[in-house]
Coordinates of C-alpha atoms in Angstrom, one line a residue:
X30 CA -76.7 -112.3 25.5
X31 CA -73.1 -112.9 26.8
X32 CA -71.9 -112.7 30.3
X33 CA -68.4 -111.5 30.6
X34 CA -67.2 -112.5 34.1
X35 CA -64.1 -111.0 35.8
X36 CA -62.3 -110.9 39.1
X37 CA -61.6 -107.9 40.9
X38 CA -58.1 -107.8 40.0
X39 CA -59.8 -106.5 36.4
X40 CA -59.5 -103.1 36.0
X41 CA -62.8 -102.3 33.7
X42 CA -65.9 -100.1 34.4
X43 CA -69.6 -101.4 32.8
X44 CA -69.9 -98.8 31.0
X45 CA -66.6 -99.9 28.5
X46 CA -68.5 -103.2 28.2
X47 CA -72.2 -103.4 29.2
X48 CA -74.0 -103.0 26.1
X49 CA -77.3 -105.2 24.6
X50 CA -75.1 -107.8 23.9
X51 CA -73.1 -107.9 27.2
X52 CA -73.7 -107.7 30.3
X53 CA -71.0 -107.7 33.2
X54 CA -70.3 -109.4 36.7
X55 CA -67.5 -109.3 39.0
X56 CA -65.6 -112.0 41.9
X57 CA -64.2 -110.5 44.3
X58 CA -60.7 -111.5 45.6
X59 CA -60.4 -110.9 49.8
X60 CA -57.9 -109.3 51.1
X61 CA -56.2 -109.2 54.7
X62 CA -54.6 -106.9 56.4
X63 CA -53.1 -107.7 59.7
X64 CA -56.4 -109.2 61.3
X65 CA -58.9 -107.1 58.9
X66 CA -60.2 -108.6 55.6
X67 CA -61.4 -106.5 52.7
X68 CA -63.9 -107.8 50.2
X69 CA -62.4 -105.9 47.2
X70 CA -65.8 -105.8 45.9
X71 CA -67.8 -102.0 45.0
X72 CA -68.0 -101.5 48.3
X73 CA -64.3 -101.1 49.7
X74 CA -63.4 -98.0 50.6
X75 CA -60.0 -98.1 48.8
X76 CA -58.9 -94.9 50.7
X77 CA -59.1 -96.9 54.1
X78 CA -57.6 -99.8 52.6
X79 CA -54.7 -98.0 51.7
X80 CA -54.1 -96.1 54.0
X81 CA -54.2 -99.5 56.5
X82 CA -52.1 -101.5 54.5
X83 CA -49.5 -98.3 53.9
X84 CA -49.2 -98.0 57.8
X85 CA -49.3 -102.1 58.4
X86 CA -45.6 -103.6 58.9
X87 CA -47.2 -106.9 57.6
X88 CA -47.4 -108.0 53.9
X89 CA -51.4 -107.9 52.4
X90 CA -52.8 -111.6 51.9
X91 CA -54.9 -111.8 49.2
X92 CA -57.3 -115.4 48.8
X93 CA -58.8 -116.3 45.1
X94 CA -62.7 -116.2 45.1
X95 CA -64.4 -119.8 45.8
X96 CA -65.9 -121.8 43.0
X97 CA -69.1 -121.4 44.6
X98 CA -68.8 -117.3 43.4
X99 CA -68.5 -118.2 39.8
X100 CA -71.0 -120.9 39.6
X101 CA -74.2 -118.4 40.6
X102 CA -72.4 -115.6 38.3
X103 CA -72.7 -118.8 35.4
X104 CA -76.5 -119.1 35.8
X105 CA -76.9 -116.0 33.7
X106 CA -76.6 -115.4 30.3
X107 CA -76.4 -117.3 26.8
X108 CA -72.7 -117.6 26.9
X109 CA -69.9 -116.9 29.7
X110 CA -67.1 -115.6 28.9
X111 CA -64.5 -115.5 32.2
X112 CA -61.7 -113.5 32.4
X113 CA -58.8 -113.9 35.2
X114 CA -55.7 -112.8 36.8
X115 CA -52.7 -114.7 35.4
X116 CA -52.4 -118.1 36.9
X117 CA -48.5 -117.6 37.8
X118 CA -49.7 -114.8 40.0
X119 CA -53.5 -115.6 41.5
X120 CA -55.3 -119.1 42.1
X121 CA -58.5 -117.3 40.5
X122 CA -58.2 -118.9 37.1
X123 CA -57.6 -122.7 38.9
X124 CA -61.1 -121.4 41.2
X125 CA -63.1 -120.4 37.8
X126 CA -62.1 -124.0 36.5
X127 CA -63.0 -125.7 38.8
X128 CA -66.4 -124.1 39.0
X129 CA -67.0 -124.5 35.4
X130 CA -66.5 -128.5 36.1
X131 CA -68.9 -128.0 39.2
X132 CA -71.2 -126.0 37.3
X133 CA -71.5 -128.4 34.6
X134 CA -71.8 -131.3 36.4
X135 CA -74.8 -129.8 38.0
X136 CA -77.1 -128.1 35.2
X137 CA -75.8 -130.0 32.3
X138 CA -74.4 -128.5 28.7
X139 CA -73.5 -124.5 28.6
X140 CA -71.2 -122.4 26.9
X141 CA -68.6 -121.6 29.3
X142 CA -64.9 -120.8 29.0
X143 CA -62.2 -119.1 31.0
X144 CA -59.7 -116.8 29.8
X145 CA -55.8 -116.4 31.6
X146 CA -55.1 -113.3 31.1
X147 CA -51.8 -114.0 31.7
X148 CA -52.0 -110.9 33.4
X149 CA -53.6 -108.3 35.6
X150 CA -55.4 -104.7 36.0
X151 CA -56.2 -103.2 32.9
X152 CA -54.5 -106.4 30.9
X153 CA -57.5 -108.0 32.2
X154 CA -59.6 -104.6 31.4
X155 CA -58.5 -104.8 27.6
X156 CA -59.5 -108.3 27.1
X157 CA -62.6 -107.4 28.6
X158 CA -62.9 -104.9 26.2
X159 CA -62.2 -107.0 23.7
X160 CA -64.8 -109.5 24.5
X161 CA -67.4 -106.7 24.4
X162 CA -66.9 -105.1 21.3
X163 CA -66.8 -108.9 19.5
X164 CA -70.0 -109.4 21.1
X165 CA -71.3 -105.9 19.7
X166 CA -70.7 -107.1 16.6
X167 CA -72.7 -110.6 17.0
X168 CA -69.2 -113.0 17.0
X169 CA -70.1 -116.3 17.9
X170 CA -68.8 -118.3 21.1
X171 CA -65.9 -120.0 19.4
X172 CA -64.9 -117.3 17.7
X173 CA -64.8 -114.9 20.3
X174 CA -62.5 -117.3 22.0
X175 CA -60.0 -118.1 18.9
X176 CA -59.6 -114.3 18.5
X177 CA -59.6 -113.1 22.7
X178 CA -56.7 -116.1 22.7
X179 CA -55.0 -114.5 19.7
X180 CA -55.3 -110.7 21.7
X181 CA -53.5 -112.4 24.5
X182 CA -50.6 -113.7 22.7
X183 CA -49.7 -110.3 21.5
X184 CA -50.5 -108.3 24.6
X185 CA -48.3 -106.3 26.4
X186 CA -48.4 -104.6 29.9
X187 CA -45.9 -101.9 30.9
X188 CA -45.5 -100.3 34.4
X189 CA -44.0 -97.4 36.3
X190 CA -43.7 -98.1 40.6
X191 CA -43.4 -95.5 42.5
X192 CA -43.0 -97.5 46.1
X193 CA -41.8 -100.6 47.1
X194 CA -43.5 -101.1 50.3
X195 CA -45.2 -104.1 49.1
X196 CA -42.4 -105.5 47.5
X197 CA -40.3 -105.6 50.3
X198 CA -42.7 -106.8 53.1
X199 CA -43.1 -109.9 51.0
X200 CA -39.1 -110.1 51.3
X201 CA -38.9 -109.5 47.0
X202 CA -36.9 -106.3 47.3
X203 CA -34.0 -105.7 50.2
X204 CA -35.1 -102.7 52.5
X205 CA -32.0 -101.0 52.2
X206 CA -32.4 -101.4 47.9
X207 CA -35.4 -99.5 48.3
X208 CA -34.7 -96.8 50.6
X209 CA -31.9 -95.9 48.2
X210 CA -34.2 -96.0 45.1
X211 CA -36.7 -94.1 47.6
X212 CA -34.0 -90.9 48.0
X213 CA -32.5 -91.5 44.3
X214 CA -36.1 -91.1 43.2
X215 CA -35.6 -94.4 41.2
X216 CA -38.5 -95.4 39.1
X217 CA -38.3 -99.3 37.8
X218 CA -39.9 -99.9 34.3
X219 CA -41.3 -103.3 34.3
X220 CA -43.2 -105.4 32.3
X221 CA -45.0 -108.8 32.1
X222 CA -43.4 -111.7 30.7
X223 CA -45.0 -115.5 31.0
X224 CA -47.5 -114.0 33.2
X225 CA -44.9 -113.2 36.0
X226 CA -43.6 -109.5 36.6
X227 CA -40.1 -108.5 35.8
X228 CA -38.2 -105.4 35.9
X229 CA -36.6 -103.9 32.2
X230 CA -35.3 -100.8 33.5
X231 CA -35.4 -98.2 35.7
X232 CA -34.8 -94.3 35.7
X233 CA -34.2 -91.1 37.8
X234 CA -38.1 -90.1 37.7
X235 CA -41.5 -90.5 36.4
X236 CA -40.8 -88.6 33.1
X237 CA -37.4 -90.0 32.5
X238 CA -39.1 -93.7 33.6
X239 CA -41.9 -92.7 31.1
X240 CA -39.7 -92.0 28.4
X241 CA -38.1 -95.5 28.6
X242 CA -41.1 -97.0 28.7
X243 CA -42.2 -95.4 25.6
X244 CA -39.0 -96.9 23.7
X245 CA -39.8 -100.2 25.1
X246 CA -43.5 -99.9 23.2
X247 CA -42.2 -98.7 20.3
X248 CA -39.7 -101.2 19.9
X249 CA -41.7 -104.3 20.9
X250 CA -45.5 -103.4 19.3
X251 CA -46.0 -102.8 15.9
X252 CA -49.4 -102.5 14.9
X253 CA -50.5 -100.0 17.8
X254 CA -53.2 -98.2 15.8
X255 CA -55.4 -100.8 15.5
X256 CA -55.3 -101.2 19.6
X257 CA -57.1 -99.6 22.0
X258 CA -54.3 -98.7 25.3
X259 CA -55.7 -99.2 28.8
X260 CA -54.0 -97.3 31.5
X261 CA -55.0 -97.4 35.0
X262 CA -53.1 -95.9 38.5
X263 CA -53.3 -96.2 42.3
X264 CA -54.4 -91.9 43.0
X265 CA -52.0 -90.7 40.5
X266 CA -54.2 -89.4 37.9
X267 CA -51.7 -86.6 36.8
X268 CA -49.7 -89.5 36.0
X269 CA -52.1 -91.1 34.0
X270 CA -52.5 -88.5 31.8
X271 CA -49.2 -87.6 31.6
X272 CA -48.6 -91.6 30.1
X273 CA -52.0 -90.8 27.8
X274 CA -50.2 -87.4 26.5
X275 CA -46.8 -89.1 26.1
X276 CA -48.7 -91.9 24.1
X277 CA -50.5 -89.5 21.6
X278 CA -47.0 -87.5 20.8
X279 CA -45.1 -90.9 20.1
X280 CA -48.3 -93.0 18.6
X281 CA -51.7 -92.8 16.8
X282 CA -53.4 -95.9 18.6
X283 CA -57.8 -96.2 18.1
X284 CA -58.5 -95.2 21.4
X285 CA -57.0 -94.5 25.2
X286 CA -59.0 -95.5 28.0
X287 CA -57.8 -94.1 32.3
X288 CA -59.2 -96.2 35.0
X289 CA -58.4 -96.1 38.3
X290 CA -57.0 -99.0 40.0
X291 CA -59.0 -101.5 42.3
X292 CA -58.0 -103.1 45.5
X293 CA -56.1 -105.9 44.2
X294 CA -54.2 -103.8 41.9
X295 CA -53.3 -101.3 44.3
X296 CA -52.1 -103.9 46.5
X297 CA -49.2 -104.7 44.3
X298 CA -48.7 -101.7 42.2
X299 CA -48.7 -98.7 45.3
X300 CA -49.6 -95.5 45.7
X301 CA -48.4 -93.7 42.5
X302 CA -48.1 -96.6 40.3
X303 CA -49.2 -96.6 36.6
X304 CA -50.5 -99.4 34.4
X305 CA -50.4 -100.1 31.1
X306 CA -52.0 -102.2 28.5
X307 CA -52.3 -102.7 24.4

């Protein structure tokens, strides 16, 4: 059997990739607000959490699992498959590493490799996805990895914000930008790019903001039915499906997945933000 390792900053539920074949673990990222610290694990109460880091003045701090958390998860299974938040953004893939050297060291000759997503949220839930269904199918270990690395190279993640709270306690956007945006109802259209966020566009709106984003996919990806689209959101779930209708008028891809976001994800993306991956 293979064991598919993420963090928590993957946005995937078991039952898209638990199967005979596959089973699934999680590391949890911590973080802080003010002088509290949140395991983002399946216990957080995400409504708590966000409501304390909404009402904090202070930027979150988030800290990358230890190696010590992936080397118990590597005990189990055949092969381990490892899936990350993008290095440019999270020390987790540098901690799974580094554990995979530990773990090595220790019990001797495994299969064991670690994925960048060069990415986050339901980037990292796609891959995931993509691991599983290879691993339905009885792939071996080096494939899986050739053709997961292939998947990443032509990945793409789109977002819509609807705050920049976040963004502007950590000093990246001016206060007074963002209370303009705030009363203009500006919605920035941003995207991934070398594992590090940037901003494409932005728009009067969510449905204006949704429309761009739905030129931006149809200009940049070409072969979207054969993918399967992620989308996942911080307690906007009208959103969500509003981005999964939108999707369906303009495109004919295999599948459309909704998750809601974890901890880590709502962290960065807000109250209202959408997520999306293919």
């Amino acid at each position: 059997m293979n064991h598919l390792i993420v963090d928590s900053g993957c946005d995937v539920t078991a039952e898209l990739v638990e199967h005979e074949g596959c089973m699934l673990s999680r590391v949890p990222l911590n973080l802080q607000v003010e002088d509290t610290v949140y395991v983002d694990d399946d216990n957080i109460d995400l409504n708590k959490y966000l409501a304390h880091m909404e009402a904090s003045p202070i930027a979150v701090k988030t800290s990358a699992p230890s190696p010590s958390l992936f080397t118990e998860k590597f005990k189990l299974g055949d092969n381990v498959f490892v899936v990350t938040l993008s290095s440019k953004l999270s020390a987790t893939y540098q901690s799974a590493l580094a554990a995979k050297d530990m773990y090595l060291e220790e019990y001797g000759k495994k299969f064991i490799h670690v994925f960048d997503s060069f990415s986050a949220a339901i980037a990292e839930g796609v891959i995931a996805m993509k691991i599983s269904e290879l691993s339905k199918i009885g792939t071996g270990a080096t494939e899986i990895v050739e053709q997961v690395n292939t998947y990443i190279e032509n990945m793409r993640t789109f977002f819509i914000l609807d705050k920049f709270d976040n963004l502007v306690k950590t000093g990246r956007v001016n206060p007074y930008v963002a209370k303009v945006a705030s009363v203009l109802n500006i919605k920035p259209v941003c995207t991934e790019e070398g594992g590090q966020i940037k901003m494409v566009d932005k728009s009067r709106g969510f449905p204006k903001a949704l429309a761009r984003m739905m030129k931006l996919i149809e200009t940049e990806v070409s072969d979207i039915e054969q993918r399967v689209i992620g989308i996942t959101h911080v307690q906007a779930y009208e959103k969500a499906l509003a981005t999964k209708e939108a999707l369906l008028a303009h495109f004919k891809p295999r599948d459309i997945v909704i998750i809601e976001c974890r901890g880590i994800t709502t962290t960065y993306a807000n109250r209202g933000g959408v997520i999306l991956a293919l």
